[in-house]
Amino acid sequence: MASGITLSAGVRQNLLSLQSTADMMATTQNRLATGKKVNSALDNPSNFFTSQSLSDRAGDLNSLLDSIGQAVKTLDAANNGITSLTKLVQSAKSIAQQARSATAPAATYDALNVTGTLPSETISSTIAGGANDLSAKAVNLSFTNLAETIGTKTGTADLSSGPGGAGAAGTVQIRITASGVDKTFNVNLAGTEADFAATQAVFDATTSGTPGDTLDQYINITESAGHQLVLTAASADVDFSISAAGSGSTAATLTAVGLTATTHNSTSLLDQVTANGGTAGTSSLVLSVTGQTDKTVTFGNSGGQVSTISELNTWINSNRGAATGSISGTTFSMSLAAGAGNAIGFNATDVGVTTALGLSAATADYNFGTGARGGMGSALSKSFNSDLTLGEIDTDLANGTSISITVNANDGNGAQTQTVGLAGTDDLDAVVAKLKGNATLNANLDITNQAGKLKLVAKTADVDFSIAAGTATTALNMTAGSYNSTSLLDQVIAGGGTEGDTMTVAANGGAAQTITFGKGVGEVSTIAEFTSAIGNLSGVTASVTGSAFSVGVAQGTSQTTLTIGGATNTLAAIGTSAQTKSGVKHEGDPNATRESLQKDYNDVLSQIDALSKDASYNGINLLNGDDLKVAFNEDNSSSLTIKGVTYNASNLGLNKQNGTTFQDNAKIDETISAINDALTSLRTQASKFGSNLTTVQTRQDFTKSMVNTLQIGADALVLADSNEEGANMLALQTRQQLSTTALSLANQANQAVLRLF
């Protein structure tokens, strides 16, 4: 509304100038008061809003700096935790090392053993069999000797009532030749003898004129069924005759007793000898029986000589030595037990002896089963042997022969035929000696006299041999043909293995030792060679018992191991397989120091578990599995996620030790190794956290710089220059003073005008 006051132009002009200055001073004072030249959008919309945007971002980033700072502290806490965990793990290592240094208990490890069953080998062999061999057999001799006869006479009168009366009285003269001596016996009968017995008694009691030399010693008087006299020579060496009447006997008496004048001669052994060419008192026989000196018997009637079979039988039984012998009827027999060198020999002076005793019988047909052996010699001299020579078995061999044997030792040299010459006089021992004298045969065959039989046995299961047919082979009763052995190598090959296959043995971590199956030098083809080979293995005990073998290692104070390797089929053929065995450890008495250190070690692990749980900051524990995400800008498009770890003892690979773990050096070594791994893990993780911390700190510094940059930029848009504004204020104050002075001057001019009025 118009005031109705009219101001002069000068006043008005000064007043307007003063008002403008006042307004400018108010603005300048506001800038000086706020420090900003743009305090609202009215001041400078562009700068105001740009500055505000920059300030807002700076504020947002500034708030992120707090979060980043907390992340730094979280990482710092984790780093402190790892440092402390490292110290605890190092302490655990120190404890384990102390335990390792303490004396360990005297632990032992089991003995180990691997067994197998070797396949059966067959060793080729043959032995003489049947009758025609050289084995000693009993000498059983049986000869048919010439029979002896006994003179006898039977009367015709019945003497049950005696001779018949006094009219029968008279003499019966009996003439005796006994052992070459003639004697006469005059039997004087009274005729009145009551019966046969009384008559017999007279005969028996009659003497030759020499007291005691009675008839009954030469003639046996017996009673026939019809009560007649029966006169029988007492032995084959007794001849007797009854004289006729007028020649010594009484005719009436002869008739009364029923006798007639006759001669009744016996035939003795001596009679047979002399009848066939021998001479009494000269012909003799030498008996040879192994084990005693030769015994000689002479056939005759002189003292000590033999004239009857009975006497010879008595002589034989007294002089037969180890033999048995007898003459029964027409059978002369002698026997001698089987034995090397046993023999019965007969040496007669003449054919009278051999004919009488039957020694000239056809003994060339030797009975090798149960009869005599031998019978070699002349017609008068024969030897019957228990064991024979080749010539005695087969007369075709008397001039000698040979035997051929082929051997193959399967050593790469092939079959080799050996011919050995034999003599007809060779007995079995001589045959054995000659065969063994052949170097090739002796090297490959065991040649023996087994109970009188030739026996050939291969010395090893590698040796095959054959015997060629021939007269010597037949005489020795050997069977011609091939005799092949079956060796261990043969069995291995039959089981699917091959020559050159191996078996390896390694003991207690040592190098494998190899046994090669084959025929080469140093290779194994027989059980004997296998026995030798495993016996030569070092570091193991090995044996073969029968078909079973074993390889083992002894109990020890360090870990025992035993490893068997080789070709599968070959190992199966010898009853085993590829395998590795380890001995079980048995602890000794625990060491008290180690027990204490084991407890200390477990206590440290408990502290590791507790510390890992306490390494949290602001609710985040990077050592107990928590993750940390750090945002680096206001929209989280730039961030870093730090993965946490769980670092309790078990996750570090450290476990509490129970029982007697620390008593075992190997287990302590395992523990120390685990500790070293844990330390490596801690150091690696510390490095990761360090790298993460560097990253976070770099971003922190970057964010601080960005906040400062944004803030400076924002301030540059809105902040006033205090110096400038102060100068402006001073200028405005000066202007105001000048304007006030001008206004005052203008007013004075007006008043001057008024004063004019």
JSON list of N, CA, C and O in Angstrom, two decimals, residues 497-537:
[
{"chain": "A", "resi": 497, "resn": "GLY", "atom": "N", "xyz": [52.04, -124.97, -14.32]},
{"chain": "A", "resi": 497, "resn": "GLY", "atom": "CA", "xyz": [53.23, -124.13, -14.28]},
{"chain": "A", "resi": 497, "resn": "GLY", "atom": "C", "xyz": [54.13, -124.43, -15.47]},
{"chain": "A", "resi": 497, "resn": "GLY", "atom": "O", "xyz": [53.85, -125.33, -16.28]},
{"chain": "A", "resi": 498, "resn": "THR", "atom": "N", "xyz": [55.19, -123.67, -15.60]},
{"chain": "A", "resi": 498, "resn": "THR", "atom": "CA", "xyz": [56.14, -123.87, -16.68]},
{"chain": "A", "resi": 498, "resn": "THR", "atom": "C", "xyz": [57.55, -123.78, -16.13]},
{"chain": "A", "resi": 498, "resn": "THR", "atom": "O", "xyz": [57.79, -123.23, -15.05]},
{"chain": "A", "resi": 499, "resn": "GLU", "atom": "N", "xyz": [58.49, -124.33, -16.90]},
{"chain": "A", "resi": 499, "resn": "GLU", "atom": "CA", "xyz": [59.90, -124.18, -16.54]},
{"chain": "A", "resi": 499, "resn": "GLU", "atom": "C", "xyz": [60.24, -122.69, -16.52]},
{"chain": "A", "resi": 499, "resn": "GLU", "atom": "O", "xyz": [59.82, -121.94, -17.40]},
{"chain": "A", "resi": 500, "resn": "GLY", "atom": "N", "xyz": [61.00, -122.28, -15.52]},
{"chain": "A", "resi": 500, "resn": "GLY", "atom": "CA", "xyz": [61.37, -120.87, -15.40]},
{"chain": "A", "resi": 500, "resn": "GLY", "atom": "C", "xyz": [60.46, -120.11, -14.45]},
{"chain": "A", "resi": 500, "resn": "GLY", "atom": "O", "xyz": [60.76, -118.95, -14.12]},
{"chain": "A", "resi": 501, "resn": "ASP", "atom": "N", "xyz": [59.35, -120.72, -14.02]},
{"chain": "A", "resi": 501, "resn": "ASP", "atom": "CA", "xyz": [58.50, -120.06, -13.02]},
{"chain": "A", "resi": 501, "resn": "ASP", "atom": "C", "xyz": [59.28, -119.88, -11.73]},
{"chain": "A", "resi": 501, "resn": "ASP", "atom": "O", "xyz": [60.22, -120.63, -11.43]},
{"chain": "A", "resi": 502, "resn": "THR", "atom": "N", "xyz": [58.88, -118.88, -10.97]},
{"chain": "A", "resi": 502, "resn": "THR", "atom": "CA", "xyz": [59.63, -118.57, -9.74]},
{"chain": "A", "resi": 502, "resn": "THR", "atom": "C", "xyz": [58.72, -118.51, -8.52]},
{"chain": "A", "resi": 502, "resn": "THR", "atom": "O", "xyz": [57.50, -118.37, -8.64]},
{"chain": "A", "resi": 503, "resn": "MET", "atom": "N", "xyz": [59.37, -118.62, -7.40]},
{"chain": "A", "resi": 503, "resn": "MET", "atom": "CA", "xyz": [58.75, -118.36, -6.10]},
{"chain": "A", "resi": 503, "resn": "MET", "atom": "C", "xyz": [59.67, -117.38, -5.39]},
{"chain": "A", "resi": 503, "resn": "MET", "atom": "O", "xyz": [60.88, -117.57, -5.33]},
{"chain": "A", "resi": 504, "resn": "THR", "atom": "N", "xyz": [59.11, -116.28, -4.90]},
{"chain": "A", "resi": 504, "resn": "THR", "atom": "CA", "xyz": [59.92, -115.28, -4.21]},
{"chain": "A", "resi": 504, "resn": "THR", "atom": "C", "xyz": [59.56, -115.24, -2.73]},
{"chain": "A", "resi": 504, "resn": "THR", "atom": "O", "xyz": [58.41, -115.45, -2.36]},
{"chain": "A", "resi": 505, "resn": "VAL", "atom": "N", "xyz": [60.57, -114.96, -1.93]},
{"chain": "A", "resi": 505, "resn": "VAL", "atom": "CA", "xyz": [60.38, -114.86, -0.47]},
{"chain": "A", "resi": 505, "resn": "VAL", "atom": "C", "xyz": [61.08, -113.59, 0.00]},
{"chain": "A", "resi": 505, "resn": "VAL", "atom": "O", "xyz": [62.26, -113.38, -0.26]},
{"chain": "A", "resi": 506, "resn": "ALA", "atom": "N", "xyz": [60.31, -112.71, 0.67]},
{"chain": "A", "resi": 506, "resn": "ALA", "atom": "CA", "xyz": [60.88, -111.49, 1.25]},
{"chain": "A", "resi": 506, "resn": "ALA", "atom": "C", "xyz": [60.52, -111.46, 2.72]},
{"chain": "A", "resi": 506, "resn": "ALA", "atom": "O", "xyz": [59.37, -111.68, 3.10]},
{"chain": "A", "resi": 507, "resn": "ALA", "atom": "N", "xyz": [61.52, -111.21, 3.56]},
{"chain": "A", "resi": 507, "resn": "ALA", "atom": "CA", "xyz": [61.31, -111.25, 5.01]},
{"chain": "A", "resi": 507, "resn": "ALA", "atom": "C", "xyz": [61.68, -109.91, 5.63]},
{"chain": "A", "resi": 507, "resn": "ALA", "atom": "O", "xyz": [62.73, -109.34, 5.32]},
{"chain": "A", "resi": 508, "resn": "ASN", "atom": "N", "xyz": [60.79, -109.43, 6.50]},
{"chain": "A", "resi": 508, "resn": "ASN", "atom": "CA", "xyz": [61.05, -108.23, 7.31]},
{"chain": "A", "resi": 508, "resn": "ASN", "atom": "C", "xyz": [61.52, -107.05, 6.48]},
{"chain": "A", "resi": 508, "resn": "ASN", "atom": "O", "xyz": [62.45, -106.33, 6.84]},
{"chain": "A", "resi": 509, "resn": "GLY", "atom": "N", "xyz": [60.85, -106.86, 5.33]},
{"chain": "A", "resi": 509, "resn": "GLY", "atom": "CA", "xyz": [61.17, -105.71, 4.50]},
{"chain": "A", "resi": 509, "resn": "GLY", "atom": "C", "xyz": [62.40, -105.87, 3.66]},
{"chain": "A", "resi": 509, "resn": "GLY", "atom": "O", "xyz": [62.79, -104.93, 2.95]},
{"chain": "A", "resi": 510, "resn": "GLY", "atom": "N", "xyz": [63.04, -107.02, 3.69]},
{"chain": "A", "resi": 510, "resn": "GLY", "atom": "CA", "xyz": [64.25, -107.24, 2.91]},
{"chain": "A", "resi": 510, "resn": "GLY", "atom": "C", "xyz": [63.92, -107.50, 1.45]},
{"chain": "A", "resi": 510, "resn": "GLY", "atom": "O", "xyz": [62.75, -107.61, 1.05]},
{"chain": "A", "resi": 511, "resn": "ALA", "atom": "N", "xyz": [64.97, -107.56, 0.65]},
{"chain": "A", "resi": 511, "resn": "ALA", "atom": "CA", "xyz": [64.79, -107.81, -0.78]},
{"chain": "A", "resi": 511, "resn": "ALA", "atom": "C", "xyz": [64.24, -109.20, -1.02]},
{"chain": "A", "resi": 511, "resn": "ALA", "atom": "O", "xyz": [64.50, -110.14, -0.26]},
{"chain": "A", "resi": 512, "resn": "ALA", "atom": "N", "xyz": [63.45, -109.33, -2.07]},
{"chain": "A", "resi": 512, "resn": "ALA", "atom": "CA", "xyz": [62.87, -110.63, -2.42]},
{"chain": "A", "resi": 512, "resn": "ALA", "atom": "C", "xyz": [63.97, -111.58, -2.90]},
{"chain": "A", "resi": 512, "resn": "ALA", "atom": "O", "xyz": [64.83, -111.20, -3.70]},
{"chain": "A", "resi": 513, "resn": "GLN", "atom": "N", "xyz": [63.93, -112.81, -2.40]},
{"chain": "A", "resi": 513, "resn": "GLN", "atom": "CA", "xyz": [64.85, -113.86, -2.83]},
{"chain": "A", "resi": 513, "resn": "GLN", "atom": "C", "xyz": [64.09, -114.84, -3.71]},
{"chain": "A", "resi": 513, "resn": "GLN", "atom": "O", "xyz": [62.95, -115.19, -3.40]},
{"chain": "A", "resi": 514, "resn": "THR", "atom": "N", "xyz": [64.72, -115.26, -4.79]},
{"chain": "A", "resi": 514, "resn": "THR", "atom": "CA", "xyz": [64.01, -116.00, -5.83]},
{"chain": "A", "resi": 514, "resn": "THR", "atom": "C", "xyz": [64.46, -117.45, -5.92]},
{"chain": "A", "resi": 514, "resn": "THR", "atom": "O", "xyz": [65.66, -117.74, -5.90]},
{"chain": "A", "resi": 515, "resn": "ILE", "atom": "N", "xyz": [63.48, -118.35, -6.00]},
{"chain": "A", "resi": 515, "resn": "ILE", "atom": "CA", "xyz": [63.71, -119.76, -6.30]},
{"chain": "A", "resi": 515, "resn": "ILE", "atom": "C", "xyz": [63.10, -120.02, -7.67]},
{"chain": "A", "resi": 515, "resn": "ILE", "atom": "O", "xyz": [61.92, -119.77, -7.89]},
{"chain": "A", "resi": 516, "resn": "THR", "atom": "N", "xyz": [63.93, -120.50, -8.61]},
{"chain": "A", "resi": 516, "resn": "THR", "atom": "CA", "xyz": [63.47, -120.74, -9.98]},
{"chain": "A", "resi": 516, "resn": "THR", "atom": "C", "xyz": [63.30, -122.24, -10.21]},
{"chain": "A", "resi": 516, "resn": "THR", "atom": "O", "xyz": [64.18, -123.03, -9.89]},
{"chain": "A", "resi": 517, "resn": "PHE", "atom": "N", "xyz": [62.14, -122.61, -10.76]},
{"chain": "A", "resi": 517, "resn": "PHE", "atom": "CA", "xyz": [61.86, -124.02, -11.05]},
{"chain": "A", "resi": 517, "resn": "PHE", "atom": "C", "xyz": [62.30, -124.33, -12.48]},
{"chain": "A", "resi": 517, "resn": "PHE", "atom": "O", "xyz": [61.82, -123.72, -13.44]},
{"chain": "A", "resi": 518, "resn": "GLY", "atom": "N", "xyz": [63.25, -125.24, -12.61]},
{"chain": "A", "resi": 518, "resn": "GLY", "atom": "CA", "xyz": [63.75, -125.60, -13.92]},
{"chain": "A", "resi": 518, "resn": "GLY", "atom": "C", "xyz": [64.86, -126.64, -13.80]},
{"chain": "A", "resi": 518, "resn": "GLY", "atom": "O", "xyz": [65.15, -127.14, -12.71]},
{"chain": "A", "resi": 519, "resn": "LYS", "atom": "N", "xyz": [65.51, -126.93, -14.92]},
{"chain": "A", "resi": 519, "resn": "LYS", "atom": "CA", "xyz": [66.54, -127.96, -14.95]},
{"chain": "A", "resi": 519, "resn": "LYS", "atom": "C", "xyz": [67.94, -127.39, -15.05]},
{"chain": "A", "resi": 519, "resn": "LYS", "atom": "O", "xyz": [68.92, -128.12, -15.07]},
{"chain": "A", "resi": 520, "resn": "GLY", "atom": "N", "xyz": [68.05, -126.05, -15.10]},
{"chain": "A", "resi": 520, "resn": "GLY", "atom": "CA", "xyz": [69.35, -125.43, -15.23]},
{"chain": "A", "resi": 520, "resn": "GLY", "atom": "C", "xyz": [70.13, -125.44, -13.93]},
{"chain": "A", "resi": 520, "resn": "GLY", "atom": "O", "xyz": [69.63, -125.82, -12.86]},
{"chain": "A", "resi": 521, "resn": "VAL", "atom": "N", "xyz": [71.38, -124.99, -14.04]},
{"chain": "A", "resi": 521, "resn": "VAL", "atom": "CA", "xyz": [72.25, -124.91, -12.87]},
{"chain": "A", "resi": 521, "resn": "VAL", "atom": "C", "xyz": [71.64, -123.92, -11.87]},
{"chain": "A", "resi": 521, "resn": "VAL", "atom": "O", "xyz": [71.28, -122.80, -12.22]},
{"chain": "A", "resi": 522, "resn": "GLY", "atom": "N", "xyz": [71.54, -124.36, -10.62]},
{"chain": "A", "resi": 522, "resn": "GLY", "atom": "CA", "xyz": [70.99, -123.50, -9.58]},
{"chain": "A", "resi": 522, "resn": "GLY", "atom": "C", "xyz": [69.48, -123.46, -9.55]},
{"chain": "A", "resi": 522, "resn": "GLY", "atom": "O", "xyz": [68.90, -122.80, -8.68]},
{"chain": "A", "resi": 523, "resn": "GLU", "atom": "N", "xyz": [68.83, -124.16, -10.48]},
{"chain": "A", "resi": 523, "resn": "GLU", "atom": "CA", "xyz": [67.37, -124.18, -10.50]},
{"chain": "A", "resi": 523, "resn": "GLU", "atom": "C", "xyz": [66.86, -125.44, -9.78]},
{"chain": "A", "resi": 523, "resn": "GLU", "atom": "O", "xyz": [67.61, -126.37, -9.50]},
{"chain": "A", "resi": 524, "resn": "VAL", "atom": "N", "xyz": [65.57, -125.44, -9.49]},
{"chain": "A", "resi": 524, "resn": "VAL", "atom": "CA", "xyz": [64.97, -126.49, -8.66]},
{"chain": "A", "resi": 524, "resn": "VAL", "atom": "C", "xyz": [64.08, -127.38, -9.51]},
{"chain": "A", "resi": 524, "resn": "VAL", "atom": "O", "xyz": [63.19, -126.88, -10.22]},
{"chain": "A", "resi": 525, "resn": "SER", "atom": "N", "xyz": [64.32, -128.69, -9.45]},
{"chain": "A", "resi": 525, "resn": "SER", "atom": "CA", "xyz": [63.45, -129.62, -10.15]},
{"chain": "A", "resi": 525, "resn": "SER", "atom": "C", "xyz": [62.96, -130.75, -9.26]},
{"chain": "A", "resi": 525, "resn": "SER", "atom": "O", "xyz": [62.04, -131.47, -9.62]},
{"chain": "A", "resi": 526, "resn": "THR", "atom": "N", "xyz": [63.59, -130.94, -8.09]},
{"chain": "A", "resi": 526, "resn": "THR", "atom": "CA", "xyz": [63.19, -132.02, -7.20]},
{"chain": "A", "resi": 526, "resn": "THR", "atom": "C", "xyz": [62.92, -131.48, -5.80]},
{"chain": "A", "resi": 526, "resn": "THR", "atom": "O", "xyz": [63.30, -130.35, -5.47]},
{"chain": "A", "resi": 527, "resn": "ILE", "atom": "N", "xyz": [62.26, -132.29, -4.99]},
{"chain": "A", "resi": 527, "resn": "ILE", "atom": "CA", "xyz": [62.00, -131.89, -3.61]},
{"chain": "A", "resi": 527, "resn": "ILE", "atom": "C", "xyz": [63.31, -131.70, -2.87]},
{"chain": "A", "resi": 527, "resn": "ILE", "atom": "O", "xyz": [63.45, -130.78, -2.06]},
{"chain": "A", "resi": 528, "resn": "ALA", "atom": "N", "xyz": [64.30, -132.55, -3.15]},
{"chain": "A", "resi": 528, "resn": "ALA", "atom": "CA", "xyz": [65.59, -132.41, -2.49]},
{"chain": "A", "resi": 528, "resn": "ALA", "atom": "C", "xyz": [66.22, -131.07, -2.83]},
{"chain": "A", "resi": 528, "resn": "ALA", "atom": "O", "xyz": [66.77, -130.37, -1.96]},
{"chain": "A", "resi": 529, "resn": "GLU", "atom": "N", "xyz": [66.15, -130.68, -4.10]},
{"chain": "A", "resi": 529, "resn": "GLU", "atom": "CA", "xyz": [66.71, -129.39, -4.50]},
{"chain": "A", "resi": 529, "resn": "GLU", "atom": "C", "xyz": [65.90, -128.24, -3.92]},
{"chain": "A", "resi": 529, "resn": "GLU", "atom": "O", "xyz": [66.46, -127.21, -3.53]},
{"chain": "A", "resi": 530, "resn": "PHE", "atom": "N", "xyz": [64.58, -128.42, -3.85]},
{"chain": "A", "resi": 530, "resn": "PHE", "atom": "CA", "xyz": [63.74, -127.39, -3.23]},
{"chain": "A", "resi": 530, "resn": "PHE", "atom": "C", "xyz": [64.09, -127.24, -1.75]},
{"chain": "A", "resi": 530, "resn": "PHE", "atom": "O", "xyz": [64.18, -126.13, -1.23]},
{"chain": "A", "resi": 531, "resn": "THR", "atom": "N", "xyz": [64.30, -128.37, -1.09]},
{"chain": "A", "resi": 531, "resn": "THR", "atom": "CA", "xyz": [64.70, -128.34, 0.32]},
{"chain": "A", "resi": 531, "resn": "THR", "atom": "C", "xyz": [65.99, -127.57, 0.50]},
{"chain": "A", "resi": 531, "resn": "THR", "atom": "O", "xyz": [66.13, -126.74, 1.41]},
{"chain": "A", "resi": 532, "resn": "SER", "atom": "N", "xyz": [66.95, -127.83, -0.37]},
{"chain": "A", "resi": 532, "resn": "SER", "atom": "CA", "xyz": [68.23, -127.13, -0.29]},
{"chain": "A", "resi": 532, "resn": "SER", "atom": "C", "xyz": [68.05, -125.65, -0.58]},
{"chain": "A", "resi": 532, "resn": "SER", "atom": "O", "xyz": [68.64, -124.79, 0.09]},
{"chain": "A", "resi": 533, "resn": "ALA", "atom": "N", "xyz": [67.21, -125.33, -1.58]},
{"chain": "A", "resi": 533, "resn": "ALA", "atom": "CA", "xyz": [67.03, -123.93, -1.98]},
{"chain": "A", "resi": 533, "resn": "ALA", "atom": "C", "xyz": [66.40, -123.11, -0.87]},
{"chain": "A", "resi": 533, "resn": "ALA", "atom": "O", "xyz": [66.85, -122.00, -0.56]},
{"chain": "A", "resi": 534, "resn": "ILE", "atom": "N", "xyz": [65.33, -123.62, -0.23]},
{"chain": "A", "resi": 534, "resn": "ILE", "atom": "CA", "xyz": [64.71, -122.80, 0.82]},
{"chain": "A", "resi": 534, "resn": "ILE", "atom": "C", "xyz": [65.58, -122.79, 2.07]},
{"chain": "A", "resi": 534, "resn": "ILE", "atom": "O", "xyz": [65.53, -121.85, 2.86]},
{"chain": "A", "resi": 535, "resn": "GLY", "atom": "N", "xyz": [66.42, -123.84, 2.21]},
{"chain": "A", "resi": 535, "resn": "GLY", "atom": "CA", "xyz": [67.35, -123.84, 3.33]},
{"chain": "A", "resi": 535, "resn": "GLY", "atom": "C", "xyz": [68.43, -122.78, 3.19]},
{"chain": "A", "resi": 535, "resn": "GLY", "atom": "O", "xyz": [69.02, -122.36, 4.17]},
{"chain": "A", "resi": 536, "resn": "ASN", "atom": "N", "xyz": [68.68, -122.35, 1.94]},
{"chain": "A", "resi": 536, "resn": "ASN", "atom": "CA", "xyz": [69.70, -121.33, 1.70]},
{"chain": "A", "resi": 536, "resn": "ASN", "atom": "C", "xyz": [69.15, -119.91, 1.73]},
{"chain": "A", "resi": 536, "resn": "ASN", "atom": "O", "xyz": [69.90, -118.96, 1.55]},
{"chain": "A", "resi": 537, "resn": "LEU", "atom": "N", "xyz": [67.83, -119.75, 1.93]},
{"chain": "A", "resi": 537, "resn": "LEU", "atom": "CA", "xyz": [67.25, -118.41, 2.01]},
{"chain": "A", "resi": 537, "resn": "LEU", "atom": "C", "xyz": [67.74, -117.72, 3.28]},
{"chain": "A", "resi": 537, "resn": "LEU", "atom": "O", "xyz": [67.81, -118.34, 4.34]}
]
